[in-house]
Short mmCIF file of C-alpha atoms (C1' of nucleotides) in Angstrom, two decimals:
data_model
loop_
_atom_site.label_atom_id
_atom_site.label_comp_id
_atom_site.label_asym_id
_atom_site.label_seq_id
_atom_site.Cartn_x
_atom_site.Cartn_y
_atom_site.Cartn_z
CA MET A 1 8.48 24.03 77.64
CA ALA A 2 10.64 20.96 78.94
CA LEU A 3 11.92 20.08 81.92
CA GLY A 4 11.32 21.05 85.73
CA LYS A 5 8.69 22.29 85.20
CA ASP A 6 7.50 24.68 87.25
CA TYR A 7 8.59 28.60 86.94
CA ALA A 8 10.16 29.20 91.24
CA ARG A 9 8.35 32.58 92.63
CA GLN A 10 6.72 33.37 89.17
CA GLU A 11 3.50 35.75 91.01
CA CYS A 12 1.89 35.92 87.18
CA SER A 13 -0.68 32.91 85.25
CA ILE A 14 1.01 33.81 82.09
CA ALA A 15 3.45 32.25 84.49
CA ARG A 16 1.21 29.02 86.22
CA ALA A 17 -0.15 28.26 82.69
CA LEU A 18 2.70 27.89 80.91
CA GLU A 19 3.78 25.65 84.65
CA VAL A 20 0.54 23.21 82.67
CA VAL A 21 0.46 23.28 79.23
CA GLY A 22 4.09 24.90 79.13
CA GLU A 23 6.68 21.64 78.57
CA ARG A 24 7.41 20.50 75.06
CA TRP A 25 4.96 19.11 72.90
CA THR A 26 1.91 19.59 75.12
CA LEU A 27 0.43 22.29 73.09
CA LEU A 28 0.30 20.45 70.16
CA VAL A 29 -1.40 17.00 71.10
CA VAL A 30 -3.91 20.31 72.45
CA ARG A 31 -4.63 21.42 68.96
CA ASP A 32 -4.92 18.14 67.49
CA ALA A 33 -7.46 17.71 70.29
CA LEU A 34 -8.97 20.21 69.26
CA TYR A 35 -8.91 19.19 65.35
CA GLY A 36 -9.99 16.01 66.24
CA VAL A 37 -7.54 14.07 67.00
CA ARG A 38 -8.63 11.36 69.67
CA ARG A 39 -6.16 8.66 69.85
CA TYR A 40 -3.39 7.07 71.16
CA ASN A 41 -1.80 6.54 68.15
CA ASP A 42 -3.71 9.12 66.14
CA PHE A 43 -1.11 11.19 68.29
CA LEU A 44 1.30 9.39 67.65
CA VAL A 45 1.42 9.05 64.20
CA HIS A 46 0.92 13.04 63.48
CA LEU A 47 2.57 14.15 65.90
CA GLY A 48 5.63 12.24 65.39
CA ILE A 49 5.92 12.84 69.10
CA PRO A 50 8.36 9.30 71.09
CA ARG A 51 6.20 7.18 72.56
CA ALA A 52 7.11 7.77 76.06
CA VAL A 53 6.24 11.42 75.75
CA LEU A 54 2.71 11.17 74.96
CA ALA A 55 1.78 9.17 78.05
CA ALA A 56 3.69 11.03 80.05
CA ARG A 57 2.11 13.95 77.91
CA LEU A 58 -1.83 12.83 77.83
CA GLN A 59 -1.63 11.87 82.16
CA THR A 60 -0.40 14.81 82.62
CA LEU A 61 -3.36 16.90 80.82
CA THR A 62 -6.07 14.03 81.66
CA ALA A 63 -4.56 14.95 85.55
CA GLU A 64 -4.62 19.00 84.85
CA GLY A 65 -8.14 18.20 83.29
CA ILE A 66 -7.48 19.18 80.15
CA LEU A 67 -8.78 16.03 78.60
CA GLU A 68 -10.77 13.02 79.97
CA LYS A 69 -10.08 9.77 78.91
CA ARG A 70 -13.25 7.52 77.81
CA ARG A 71 -13.85 4.16 77.84
CA TYR A 72 -15.25 3.34 73.45
CA GLN A 73 -15.50 -0.24 73.60
CA ASP A 74 -14.84 -2.25 75.49
CA SER A 75 -13.63 -5.51 74.41
CA PRO A 76 -10.55 -4.54 73.06
CA PRO A 77 -11.21 -1.87 75.77
CA ARG A 78 -10.01 1.19 74.40
CA ASP A 79 -10.07 4.80 76.01
CA GLU A 80 -10.03 8.06 73.98
CA TYR A 81 -9.16 11.38 75.28
CA VAL A 82 -11.48 13.83 74.88
CA LEU A 83 -10.95 17.64 75.50
CA THR A 84 -12.62 19.01 78.49
CA ASP A 85 -14.59 22.69 78.86
CA ARG A 86 -10.29 23.50 80.35
CA GLY A 87 -8.95 22.13 77.29
CA ILE A 88 -11.15 23.13 75.17
CA ALA A 89 -10.87 26.64 76.32
CA LEU A 90 -7.32 27.09 75.04
CA TRP A 91 -7.96 27.28 71.32
CA PRO A 92 -8.17 30.60 71.44
CA THR A 93 -4.11 30.84 72.98
CA LEU A 94 -4.05 28.71 69.57
CA ARG A 95 -5.11 30.80 67.19
CA ALA A 96 -2.37 33.86 68.85
CA LEU A 97 -0.06 32.38 68.16
CA GLY A 98 -0.72 30.28 64.76
CA LEU A 99 -2.34 34.14 63.76
CA TRP A 100 1.18 34.95 64.93
CA GLY A 101 2.79 32.18 63.09
CA ARG A 102 1.96 32.99 60.17
CA GLU A 103 1.77 36.59 59.46
CA HIS A 104 5.57 35.84 60.60
CA PHE A 105 7.05 33.03 59.69
CA THR A 106 4.49 31.05 57.35
CA GLU A 107 4.65 32.15 53.42
CA THR A 108 1.57 30.46 52.40
CA GLN A 109 -1.29 29.84 54.36
CA LEU A 110 -2.09 25.93 55.78
CA ARG A 111 -5.41 26.79 57.22
CA ALA A 112 -8.42 28.59 57.27
CA PHE A 113 -11.34 29.01 59.91
CA ARG A 114 -14.17 29.27 59.10
CA HIS A 115 -18.01 30.25 60.43
CA ALA A 116 -19.77 26.96 59.66
CA THR A 117 -24.02 27.95 60.25
CA CYS A 118 -23.01 30.87 57.39
CA GLY A 119 -19.62 30.09 55.70
CA THR A 120 -17.89 33.17 56.25
CA GLU A 121 -14.09 33.23 57.26
CA LEU A 122 -12.70 34.05 59.76
CA GLU A 123 -9.54 36.25 59.75
CA LEU A 124 -9.61 38.65 63.13
CA GLY A 125 -8.25 37.27 65.90
CA PRO A 126 -8.58 34.67 68.61
CA TYR A 127 -11.55 35.30 69.49
CA ASP A 128 -13.55 34.03 66.48
CA GLU A 129 -15.54 36.93 66.26
CA CYS A 130 -17.82 36.43 63.13
CA PRO A 131 -17.84 39.88 60.46
CA ALA A 132 -20.97 38.93 59.24
CA CYS A 133 -22.77 37.94 61.86
CA GLY A 134 -20.71 39.93 64.75
CA THR A 135 -21.35 37.22 66.93
CA VAL A 136 -17.99 35.04 68.87
CA VAL A 137 -18.46 31.62 67.39
CA PRO A 138 -18.69 29.23 69.89
CA VAL A 139 -15.34 25.93 68.63
CA PRO A 140 -17.47 23.46 67.89
CA ASP A 141 -18.69 25.52 64.74
CA VAL A 142 -15.64 26.82 63.58
CA GLU A 143 -14.93 24.96 60.64
CA MET A 144 -10.99 24.30 59.15
CA VAL A 145 -10.78 24.09 56.13
CA PRO A 146 -6.63 23.47 54.05
CA GLY A 147 -5.73 26.03 53.19
CA PRO A 148 -3.33 26.54 49.63
CA GLY A 149 -0.08 26.28 51.36
CA LEU A 150 -0.79 22.32 52.54
CA ASP A 151 0.57 19.48 51.31
CA PRO A 152 -1.98 17.60 49.40
CA ALA A 153 -1.27 14.06 49.55
CA PRO A 154 0.49 13.70 53.00
CA ALA A 155 2.14 9.65 54.76
CA ASP A 156 0.06 9.71 57.19
CA PRO A 157 -3.54 8.76 57.32
CA VAL A 158 -4.06 11.44 60.36
CA SER A 159 -2.94 13.98 57.48
CA ARG A 160 -4.82 13.44 54.97
CA ALA A 161 -7.99 12.75 56.95
CA LEU A 162 -7.98 16.69 58.29
CA LEU A 163 -7.76 17.64 55.03
CA LYS A 164 -11.28 17.60 54.10
CA PRO A 165 -13.04 20.01 56.06
CA LYS A 166 -14.57 20.09 59.05
CA ARG A 167 -15.70 20.80 62.60
CA LEU A 168 -12.81 21.38 65.74
CA LEU A 169 -13.42 19.02 68.29
CA GLN A 170 -15.68 16.99 65.52
CA PRO A 171 -14.02 13.13 65.32
CA ILE A 172 -11.57 12.57 62.77
CA GLU A 173 -12.16 9.45 60.33
CA THR A 174 -9.16 7.47 59.22
CA ASP A 175 -9.58 5.67 55.67
CA PRO A 176 -7.80 2.83 56.40
CA ALA A 177 -6.54 3.11 52.68
CA MET B 1 10.44 23.99 74.84
CA ALA B 2 13.61 22.39 74.52
CA LEU B 3 15.67 20.00 73.69
CA GLY B 4 15.22 19.67 69.08
CA LYS B 5 13.75 22.69 69.61
CA ASP B 6 11.99 21.69 65.85
CA TYR B 7 9.47 19.50 64.91
CA ALA B 8 10.10 17.82 62.05
CA ARG B 9 7.36 16.95 59.69
CA GLN B 10 4.42 19.45 60.90
CA GLU B 11 3.05 22.01 58.03
CA CYS B 12 1.07 24.54 60.41
CA SER B 13 1.36 27.97 61.73
CA ILE B 14 1.31 26.71 65.37
CA ALA B 15 3.96 24.02 64.80
CA ARG B 16 6.03 27.43 63.51
CA ALA B 17 5.53 29.37 66.21
CA LEU B 18 6.20 26.86 68.80
CA GLU B 19 9.44 26.60 67.54
CA VAL B 20 10.61 30.00 67.84
CA VAL B 21 9.55 31.20 71.67
CA GLY B 22 7.88 27.11 72.70
CA GLU B 23 11.17 26.38 74.96
CA ARG B 24 10.59 27.37 78.19
CA TRP B 25 11.88 30.37 79.27
CA THR B 26 10.89 31.87 75.46
CA LEU B 27 7.23 34.00 76.21
CA LEU B 28 8.00 35.29 80.12
CA VAL B 29 11.38 36.91 78.87
CA VAL B 30 9.14 38.27 76.46
CA ARG B 31 6.59 39.24 78.30
CA ASP B 32 8.55 40.80 81.18
CA ALA B 33 9.86 42.80 77.81
CA LEU B 34 6.37 43.28 77.74
CA TYR B 35 5.81 44.90 80.51
CA GLY B 36 8.92 47.11 80.23
CA VAL B 37 12.06 45.15 81.12
CA ARG B 38 14.65 45.82 79.50
CA ARG B 39 18.42 45.05 80.84
CA TYR B 40 19.60 41.68 81.54
CA ASN B 41 20.23 41.63 85.01
CA ASP B 42 16.74 42.50 85.23
CA PHE B 43 15.50 39.89 83.48
CA LEU B 44 17.79 37.65 85.51
CA VAL B 45 16.86 38.44 88.68
CA HIS B 46 13.20 39.55 87.91
CA LEU B 47 12.32 35.71 86.54
CA GLY B 48 15.51 33.63 88.57
CA ILE B 49 16.51 31.85 85.20
CA PRO B 50 20.03 30.89 85.21
CA ARG B 51 22.57 33.17 83.53
CA ALA B 52 23.97 30.84 80.48
CA VAL B 53 20.52 29.84 79.83
CA LEU B 54 18.68 33.99 79.63
CA ALA B 55 21.85 34.73 77.79
CA ALA B 56 21.27 31.85 74.86
CA ARG B 57 17.22 32.99 74.79
CA LEU B 58 17.98 36.92 74.26
CA GLN B 59 20.19 35.40 71.50
CA THR B 60 17.32 33.37 69.47
CA LEU B 61 15.17 35.50 70.01
CA THR B 62 17.31 39.04 68.95
CA ALA B 63 17.97 36.47 65.88
CA GLU B 64 15.04 35.98 65.55
CA GLY B 65 13.73 39.87 64.77
CA ILE B 66 11.77 39.21 68.52
CA LEU B 67 14.13 41.61 70.07
CA GLU B 68 16.40 44.26 69.18
CA LYS B 69 19.76 45.32 71.33
CA ARG B 70 21.00 48.80 71.61
CA ARG B 71 24.26 50.35 73.12
CA TYR B 72 22.43 52.76 75.80
CA GLN B 73 24.91 54.21 77.07
CA ASP B 74 29.55 54.14 75.71
CA SER B 75 31.53 53.58 78.76
CA PRO B 76 30.98 50.89 80.42
CA PRO B 77 28.54 49.91 76.99
CA ARG B 78 25.67 48.48 77.90
CA ASP B 79 22.81 47.52 75.72
CA GLU B 80 18.95 47.07 76.55
CA TYR B 81 16.78 44.66 74.87
CA VAL B 82 13.10 46.06 72.76
CA LEU B 83 11.05 44.47 71.74
CA THR B 84 9.97 44.70 67.33
CA ASP B 85 7.13 45.07 65.81
CA ARG B 86 7.57 41.31 66.10
CA GLY B 87 7.72 41.48 69.53
CA ILE B 88 4.82 43.17 71.09
CA ALA B 89 2.48 41.30 68.39
CA LEU B 90 3.12 38.06 70.76
CA TRP B 91 0.81 40.20 73.41
CA PRO B 92 -2.14 38.67 72.56
CA THR B 93 -1.47 35.30 72.53
CA LEU B 94 0.80 35.80 76.01
CA ARG B 95 -2.88 37.46 77.08
CA ALA B 96 -5.05 34.37 76.04
CA LEU B 97 -2.82 32.64 78.30
CA GLY B 98 -2.69 34.41 81.16
CA LEU B 99 -6.69 35.42 80.91
CA TRP B 100 -6.77 31.05 80.57
CA GLY B 101 -4.32 30.87 83.84
CA ARG B 102 -6.23 33.28 85.69
CA GLU B 103 -9.29 31.53 85.19
CA HIS B 104 -8.82 28.06 85.04
CA PHE B 105 -5.80 27.93 87.79
CA THR B 106 -5.14 30.93 90.18
CA GLU B 107 -7.44 31.54 92.58
CA THR B 108 -6.86 35.95 92.92
CA GLN B 109 -6.66 37.75 90.86
CA LEU B 110 -3.01 39.41 90.10
CA ARG B 111 -2.73 41.94 87.74
CA ALA B 112 -5.56 44.03 86.03
CA PHE B 113 -5.30 45.88 83.13
CA ARG B 114 -7.31 49.36 81.81
CA HIS B 115 -7.40 52.16 78.08
CA ALA B 116 -4.66 53.76 79.55
CA THR B 117 -6.69 56.92 77.20
CA CYS B 118 -10.10 56.53 79.01
CA GLY B 119 -9.52 53.77 82.50
CA THR B 120 -11.77 50.87 81.71
CA GLU B 121 -10.57 48.19 82.59
CA LEU B 122 -10.02 45.72 79.51
CA GLU B 123 -11.44 42.30 80.48
CA LEU B 124 -12.52 40.47 77.24
CA GLY B 125 -9.55 38.97 74.74
CA PRO B 126 -6.61 38.33 73.52
CA TYR B 127 -7.22 41.87 71.74
CA ASP B 128 -8.54 44.25 74.41
CA GLU B 129 -10.81 44.69 73.42
CA CYS B 130 -12.20 48.59 74.93
CA PRO B 131 -16.50 47.97 76.28
CA ALA B 132 -16.17 51.90 76.59
CA CYS B 133 -14.92 53.02 73.64
CA GLY B 134 -15.76 49.87 71.16
CA THR B 135 -11.83 50.08 69.57
CA VAL B 136 -9.03 47.67 69.65
CA VAL B 137 -6.78 49.21 72.20
CA PRO B 138 -2.99 49.73 71.03
CA VAL B 139 0.11 47.97 72.93
CA PRO B 140 1.47 51.33 74.10
CA ASP B 141 -1.78 52.62 75.39
CA VAL B 142 -2.73 49.46 77.82
CA GLU B 143 -2.25 50.27 81.44
CA MET B 144 -1.35 47.66 83.83
CA VAL B 145 -2.05 47.48 87.66
CA PRO B 146 -1.50 45.72 90.71
CA GLY B 147 -4.44 43.06 91.79
CA PRO B 148 -5.19 42.24 95.14
CA GLY B 149 -3.44 38.83 95.05
CA LEU B 150 0.80 39.88 94.41
CA ASP B 151 2.51 40.58 96.84
CA PRO B 152 3.36 44.19 98.19
CA ALA B 153 6.23 43.88 99.39
CA PRO B 154 8.55 41.59 97.03
CA ALA B 155 11.68 41.08 97.58
CA ASP B 156 13.47 42.31 93.90
CA PRO B 157 13.93 45.55 92.95
CA VAL B 158 12.52 44.38 89.76
CA SER B 159 8.75 42.70 91.12
CA ARG B 160 8.58 46.14 93.33
CA ALA B 161 8.50 48.03 89.81
CA LEU B 162 6.14 46.40 88.78
CA LEU B 163 3.48 47.82 91.52
CA LYS B 164 2.61 51.08 90.12
CA PRO B 165 0.60 51.09 87.53
CA LYS B 166 2.54 51.60 84.16
CA ARG B 167 1.42 51.07 80.46
CA LEU B 168 3.02 48.54 78.08
CA LEU B 169 6.10 48.38 77.18
CA GLN B 170 7.64 51.06 79.09
CA PRO B 171 10.74 50.47 80.33
CA ILE B 172 10.40 49.78 84.50
CA GLU B 173 12.46 52.68 87.39
CA THR B 174 13.82 50.50 90.18
CA ASP B 175 14.93 52.06 92.96
CA PRO B 176 17.60 51.17 94.23
CA ALA B 177 15.44 51.00 97.84
"C1'" DA C 1 45.28 49.35 94.66
"C1'" DA C 2 40.53 47.29 96.04
"C1'" DT C 3 35.82 46.75 95.61
"C1'" DG C 4 31.92 46.66 92.83
"C1'" DT C 5 28.80 46.06 89.59
"C1'" DC C 6 27.43 44.47 84.53
"C1'" DA C 7 27.38 41.50 80.99
"C1'" DG C 8 28.49 37.23 79.93
"C1'" DT C 9 31.03 32.83 79.36
"C1'" DT C 10 32.59 28.11 81.06
"C1'" DC C 11 31.96 24.01 83.91
"C1'" DG C 12 30.32 19.33 86.13
"C1'" DG C 13 25.92 17.50 87.12
"C1'" DT C 14 21.55 16.20 86.88
"C1'" DC C 15 17.39 15.17 84.68
"C1'" DA C 16 13.73 15.12 80.82
"C1'" DC C 17 13.93 14.22 75.66
"C1'" DT C 18 14.55 10.32 72.15
"C1'" DG C 19 13.86 6.31 69.90
"C1'" DA C 20 13.86 1.61 69.94
"C1'" DA C 21 12.60 -2.71 71.44
"C1'" DT C 22 9.60 -4.88 74.53
"C1'" DC C 23 5.47 -5.73 77.67
"C1'" DA C 24 0.62 -7.05 78.29
"C1'" DA C 25 -3.43 -7.71 76.51
"C1'" DG C 26 -7.35 -8.82 74.76
"C1'" DG C 27 -8.90 -10.59 69.02
"C1'" DG C 28 -8.88 -13.46 64.66
"C1'" DG C 29 -7.26 -17.37 61.53
"C1'" DG C 30 -5.49 -21.72 60.66
"C1'" DC D 1 -4.56 -23.87 70.35
"C1'" DC D 2 -1.00 -21.41 69.09
"C1'" DC D 3 0.88 -17.71 66.32
"C1'" DC D 4 0.15 -12.56 65.26
"C1'" DC D 5 -1.96 -8.80 64.95
"C1'" DT D 6 -3.06 -4.29 66.93
"C1'" DT D 7 -3.46 -0.77 70.62
"C1'" DG D 8 -2.08 1.51 74.67
"C1'" DA D 9 1.88 1.71 77.31
"C1'" DT D 10 6.55 0.82 79.57
"C1'" DT D 11 11.86 0.35 80.31
"C1'" DC D 12 16.72 1.33 78.74
"C1'" DA D 13 20.28 3.08 76.99
"C1'" DG D 14 22.64 7.83 74.92
"C1'" DT D 15 22.53 12.02 73.79
"C1'" DG D 16 22.00 16.30 75.11
"C1'" DA D 17 19.10 20.42 77.09
"C1'" DC D 18 19.15 22.88 80.71
"C1'" DC D 19 20.47 24.20 86.18
"C1'" DG D 20 23.72 26.77 89.81
"C1'" DA D 21 28.19 28.23 90.94
"C1'" DA D 22 32.23 29.56 89.40
"C1'" DC D 23 34.90 32.84 86.65
"C1'" DT D 24 35.94 36.48 83.42
"C1'" DG D 25 36.33 41.58 81.66
"C1'" DA D 26 35.21 45.53 80.75
"C1'" DC D 27 34.74 49.59 82.99
"C1'" DA D 28 33.46 53.17 87.64
"C1'" DT D 29 33.70 54.19 92.72
"C1'" DT D 30 36.60 54.55 96.77
#
DNA sequence: AATGTCAGTTCGGTCACTGAATCAAGGGGG
DNA sequence: CCCCCTTGATTCAGTGACCGAACTGACATT
């Protein structure tokens, strides 16, 4: 959502959750983080989000314990934003939203998700129960592969990096091509 | 979300879904509809949403095929808004969001959900798999019961109507007390 | 006729978002 | 040393969404 982000008078976990992640762009930042994006600039080019808004969202998400700011080199000092357990726990929500969006508004499949340890495609629902193993697949073991509907040659390097099959949470590798 | 609600350049079912239901208040309107709210005025008092925003959201949701406007009496002409299958399909998303909000931000349990046909509490995940029956419970068979954290005597009649255990989608009965 | 209800629409003010410009801290090259 | 580049922001003017209150219009009740 956006604007005055509190829903006064609402006694509801859903409303509470939306106060935290309901602002515009917020869930897309979390999605990118799950896809392995970690750096300010990568979020910027991949989302096309205004810089000020990105800075504000990263700060809010960090304050709410969803992202953690981490120094990854000292000179020059550079930080990256990685998901905490609380942030990773948003995966079922994003998965449910993505399944709904694909079912009702997207013609072709853009991405598929597989159980990395056995290769089986995860199709059922937000909790990624593996039809072969019968277990709930932990988020780091979910492998993302591009679907037929995805642009094969996107302009920005982050989208290009996301064309390779990769596990969730695994940092992306942007080639400088 | 708000403001220019489209996320340009995003090739993603999640972004697509957020363009439809990501604006402020939208998901709360859908939540209320799942709880059985159907009338303009009931949404208004229960959500505390500005009238103009509610009118806009109801129109958008109707245009997107999530709600359906239905005449329920002719004089005076009165319409109610009921969820379509596309709208009902948002339940797993809202369930996931509510579970995450409760887990991380709400101290006491506000509402519980049970399998109406066998009484078993649904705790696992967005898809409401019943631990007793082993089946996925269809949305109309999910019974909502108030939890210990809920205000026992709320001010507005809609909140009061929602204190009684009731199935999802079943219309609320507001007593004029 | 007067009052009340329901479902909106209109309107001015405020505040968040947008996009461009700018800033600051540290390399690296010449 | 000076200039420019990269990264991670902050500032600022302009736009537009949201807010709350007032108003409209159709009908019902008293």
